Short mmCIF file of C-alpha atoms in Angstrom, two decimals:
data_model
loop_
_atom_site.label_atom_id
_atom_site.label_comp_id
_atom_site.label_asym_id
_atom_site.label_seq_id
_atom_site.Cartn_x
_atom_site.Cartn_y
_atom_site.Cartn_z
CA MET A 219 -0.04 -0.03 -0.05
CA SER A 220 1.63 3.14 -1.11
CA GLN A 221 -0.61 5.59 0.64
CA TYR A 222 -2.76 5.86 3.84
CA ASN A 223 -6.41 6.33 3.20
CA ASN A 224 -9.22 7.90 5.35
CA VAL A 225 -6.74 9.64 7.71
CA SER A 226 -6.12 13.04 9.28
CA VAL A 227 -2.82 14.89 8.67
CA VAL A 228 -1.55 17.66 11.16
CA LYS A 229 -0.58 20.68 9.02
CA LYS A 230 2.29 21.86 11.17
CA ALA A 231 5.60 19.84 10.88
CA ASN A 232 7.46 18.35 13.79
CA VAL A 233 10.94 19.94 13.66
CA TYR A 234 14.07 18.67 15.36
CA PHE A 235 17.82 19.33 15.15
CA GLU A 236 17.44 22.66 13.32
CA GLY A 237 15.34 20.96 10.68
CA LYS A 238 17.69 18.21 9.86
CA VAL A 239 14.96 15.86 11.05
CA THR A 240 11.33 16.76 10.36
CA SER A 241 8.07 14.80 10.35
CA ARG A 242 4.32 14.98 9.65
CA THR A 243 1.78 13.35 11.95
CA VAL A 244 -0.79 11.09 10.49
CA LEU A 245 -3.74 10.20 12.68
CA PHE A 246 -5.93 7.02 12.10
CA GLU A 247 -9.63 6.62 12.94
CA ASP A 248 -8.79 4.15 15.70
CA GLY A 249 -6.70 6.75 17.47
CA SER A 250 -3.39 5.36 16.55
CA LYS A 251 -0.83 7.46 14.66
CA VAL A 252 2.38 7.30 12.63
CA THR A 253 4.88 10.04 11.64
CA LEU A 254 6.27 10.35 8.15
CA GLY A 255 9.78 11.80 8.47
CA ILE A 256 12.92 12.84 6.72
CA MET A 257 16.41 12.78 8.22
CA LEU A 258 19.29 14.53 6.54
CA PRO A 259 22.79 13.31 6.94
CA GLY A 260 24.08 13.67 10.54
CA GLU A 261 24.24 12.02 13.92
CA TYR A 262 21.17 12.02 16.16
CA GLU A 263 20.04 10.66 19.54
CA PHE A 264 16.26 10.10 20.24
CA GLY A 265 14.35 9.15 23.26
CA THR A 266 11.13 7.16 23.09
CA ALA A 267 8.05 7.34 25.22
CA GLN A 268 6.07 4.52 23.54
CA LYS A 269 7.53 1.54 21.80
CA GLU A 270 8.36 2.64 18.22
CA ILE A 271 8.67 0.76 15.03
CA MET A 272 10.83 2.58 12.51
CA ASP A 273 10.27 1.68 8.93
CA ILE A 274 13.09 2.88 6.69
CA GLN A 275 11.65 3.57 3.24
CA ALA A 276 14.83 4.89 1.70
CA GLY A 277 18.27 5.83 2.91
CA GLU A 278 21.50 4.56 4.34
CA LEU A 279 22.11 4.74 8.06
CA SER A 280 23.50 3.04 11.14
CA VAL A 281 21.47 2.52 14.25
CA LEU A 282 22.54 1.78 17.84
CA LEU A 283 19.67 0.21 19.71
CA PRO A 284 19.45 0.27 23.41
CA GLY A 285 21.41 -2.28 25.16
CA ASN A 286 23.50 -2.97 22.04
CA ASP A 287 27.19 -2.28 21.51
CA LYS A 288 27.14 -2.99 17.84
CA TRP A 289 25.70 -0.71 15.23
CA LEU A 290 23.00 -2.07 12.82
CA GLU A 291 23.75 -1.09 9.27
CA ILE A 292 20.78 -0.29 7.06
CA ASN A 293 21.37 0.03 3.25
CA GLU A 294 18.05 -0.83 1.88
CA PRO A 295 14.28 -0.63 3.15
CA ALA A 296 14.22 -2.18 6.66
CA LYS A 297 12.30 -2.01 9.95
CA PHE A 298 13.66 -1.93 13.58
CA GLU A 299 11.91 -1.63 16.87
CA VAL A 300 12.85 0.51 19.77
CA PRO A 301 11.35 -0.12 23.27
CA ALA A 302 9.45 2.53 25.28
CA ASN A 303 11.39 4.84 27.53
CA ALA A 304 14.69 4.18 25.92
CA SER A 305 17.08 6.05 23.63
CA PHE A 306 18.73 5.16 20.36
CA LYS A 307 21.40 6.60 18.22
CA LEU A 308 21.45 7.19 14.47
CA LYS A 309 24.26 7.95 12.00
CA VAL A 310 22.44 9.02 8.88
CA LYS A 311 24.56 8.80 5.72
CA THR A 312 22.08 9.72 2.95
CA VAL A 313 18.64 11.40 3.00
CA THR A 314 16.42 8.96 4.86
CA ASP A 315 12.65 8.70 4.45
CA TYR A 316 10.94 6.87 7.28
CA ILE A 317 7.64 5.89 8.81
CA CYS A 318 7.58 5.76 12.55
CA SER A 319 4.68 3.90 14.31
CA TYR A 320 3.93 4.19 17.99
CA ILE A 321 2.74 1.14 19.92
CA ASP A 322 0.96 1.28 23.26
CA MET B 105 -8.21 24.12 11.06
CA SER B 106 -5.00 22.60 12.29
CA GLN B 107 -5.34 19.36 10.41
CA TYR B 108 -6.79 17.94 7.22
CA ASN B 109 -9.41 15.18 7.79
CA ASN B 110 -10.67 12.38 5.58
CA VAL B 111 -7.59 12.52 3.39
CA SER B 112 -5.05 10.20 1.79
CA VAL B 113 -1.28 10.57 2.38
CA VAL B 114 1.40 9.28 0.09
CA LYS B 115 3.93 7.35 2.24
CA LYS B 116 7.02 8.24 0.16
CA ALA B 117 8.35 11.73 0.48
CA ASN B 118 9.04 14.05 -2.35
CA VAL B 119 12.79 15.02 -2.21
CA TYR B 120 14.47 17.93 -4.00
CA PHE B 121 17.78 19.60 -3.58
CA GLU B 122 19.53 16.74 -1.82
CA GLY B 123 16.89 16.78 0.93
CA LYS B 124 17.03 20.38 1.71
CA VAL B 125 13.46 20.67 0.36
CA THR B 126 11.08 17.75 0.98
CA SER B 127 7.37 17.42 1.03
CA ARG B 128 4.55 14.92 1.58
CA THR B 129 1.54 14.63 -0.80
CA VAL B 130 -1.95 14.84 0.75
CA LEU B 131 -4.94 13.87 -1.54
CA PHE B 132 -8.44 15.04 -1.13
CA GLU B 133 -11.70 13.12 -2.03
CA ASP B 134 -12.41 15.70 -4.78
CA GLY B 135 -9.09 14.85 -6.57
CA SER B 136 -7.36 17.91 -5.43
CA LYS B 137 -4.11 17.85 -3.51
CA VAL B 138 -1.67 19.83 -1.41
CA THR B 139 1.90 19.15 -0.30
CA LEU B 140 3.10 19.78 3.14
CA GLY B 141 6.79 20.70 2.91
CA ILE B 142 9.87 21.79 4.69
CA MET B 143 12.68 24.03 3.28
CA LEU B 144 15.92 24.33 4.99
CA PRO B 145 18.10 27.47 4.63
CA GLY B 146 19.45 27.86 1.10
CA GLU B 147 18.59 29.31 -2.39
CA TYR B 148 16.19 27.48 -4.57
CA GLU B 149 14.44 27.88 -7.96
CA PHE B 150 11.17 26.03 -8.78
CA GLY B 151 9.07 25.63 -11.85
CA THR B 152 5.30 25.38 -11.82
CA ALA B 153 3.16 23.28 -13.96
CA GLN B 154 -0.22 24.33 -12.37
CA LYS B 155 -0.91 27.56 -10.56
CA GLU B 156 0.29 27.22 -6.97
CA ILE B 157 -0.61 28.89 -3.76
CA MET B 158 2.18 28.67 -1.14
CA ASP B 159 1.13 29.05 2.33
CA ILE B 160 4.05 29.65 4.66
CA GLN B 161 3.21 28.34 8.08
CA ALA B 162 6.48 29.14 9.66
CA GLY B 163 9.93 30.47 8.49
CA GLU B 164 11.74 33.61 7.14
CA LEU B 165 12.48 33.88 3.44
CA SER B 166 12.51 36.02 0.48
CA VAL B 167 10.63 35.22 -2.74
CA LEU B 168 11.16 36.40 -6.21
CA LEU B 169 7.89 36.02 -8.16
CA PRO B 170 7.84 35.74 -11.96
CA GLY B 171 7.81 39.16 -13.69
CA ASN B 172 9.11 40.91 -10.56
CA ASP B 173 12.35 42.44 -9.93
CA LYS B 174 11.88 43.03 -6.18
CA TRP B 175 12.17 40.27 -3.61
CA LEU B 176 9.08 39.74 -1.27
CA GLU B 177 10.22 39.51 2.33
CA ILE B 178 8.32 37.00 4.39
CA ASN B 179 9.01 36.97 8.18
CA GLU B 180 5.60 35.64 9.44
CA PRO B 181 2.90 33.37 8.25
CA ALA B 182 1.92 34.55 4.70
CA LYS B 183 0.55 33.37 1.34
CA PHE B 184 1.78 34.06 -2.17
CA GLU B 185 0.65 32.83 -5.55
CA VAL B 186 2.70 31.60 -8.49
CA PRO B 187 1.13 31.35 -11.93
CA ALA B 188 1.30 28.05 -13.93
CA ASN B 189 4.28 27.37 -16.29
CA ALA B 190 6.46 29.91 -14.52
CA SER B 191 9.48 29.83 -12.20
CA PHE B 192 10.14 31.61 -8.93
CA LYS B 193 13.15 31.87 -6.64
CA LEU B 194 13.46 31.43 -2.91
CA LYS B 195 16.13 32.49 -0.40
CA VAL B 196 15.19 30.59 2.75
CA LYS B 197 16.80 32.02 5.94
CA THR B 198 15.28 29.85 8.59
CA VAL B 199 13.60 26.39 8.45
CA THR B 200 10.34 26.93 6.56
CA ASP B 201 7.13 24.87 6.97
CA TYR B 202 4.82 25.35 4.01
CA ILE B 203 1.63 24.13 2.40
CA CYS B 204 1.56 24.28 -1.31
CA SER B 205 -1.93 23.97 -3.04
CA TYR B 206 -2.22 23.34 -6.72
CA ILE B 207 -5.07 24.98 -8.74
CA ASP B 208 -6.29 23.83 -12.09
#
C-alpha cells in the first residue's frame, strides 16, 4: 500500500535538530498514529516514550539500539523496533525517508 | 483548522535539492491535492506546472515571483501565488514549513 487512506494529517511539521529531522503526523480513525519523516545526513539521538517501530523507506544509516554495543547497518528498506522509555542513536549517511509507528 | 481530515497521504516523500526541500503529498476526495513541505536554509528555484498557492506556516524567506524584480520578504505566516508554467526563486533564511496548493 503506497498511501494511507481515510486519515487526518496535522498541518504543522514536527521539527528537530534545526530541521535536519522533520516529520508529519498522520492520525488514524482508531486513535493510533504514525509520523512520516525525513532525516538529513548527521548524527542524532532520540528518546522514546512509547514503543516505536521505525520503517526505513529509503536511505542509508547506522542505528545503535538500546542495550546494544554493535551498530546495525541499514542500506535498503528495513524495519527496527525501539522499546518504550529508551534512547537510540542514528548515524544517517544519505537522506532517509521513514515511517515511525507508535505502539501502546 | 489545524489538520486535514478524511484525506489520503502518500507514504513516500518528495525529495528535492538533496533533501534540503522535502514534502508529503496529501490527496483530497475531490481529486485535489496539497503538499506539506519543509525547506532548509538555502537558495532554490522552482518551476510550476499548475498555478500554486504557497502558504508559509513558519519560517523567514525572500521570494522572487515571476515578472518581478523586487524580492518579497516573508517574516511571518503569509501566502503568495505563483502562476502556472512559471518559475520562482526562494532565499530561505530559517527552517520553513509550508503548504503548497495546486490550482487547475
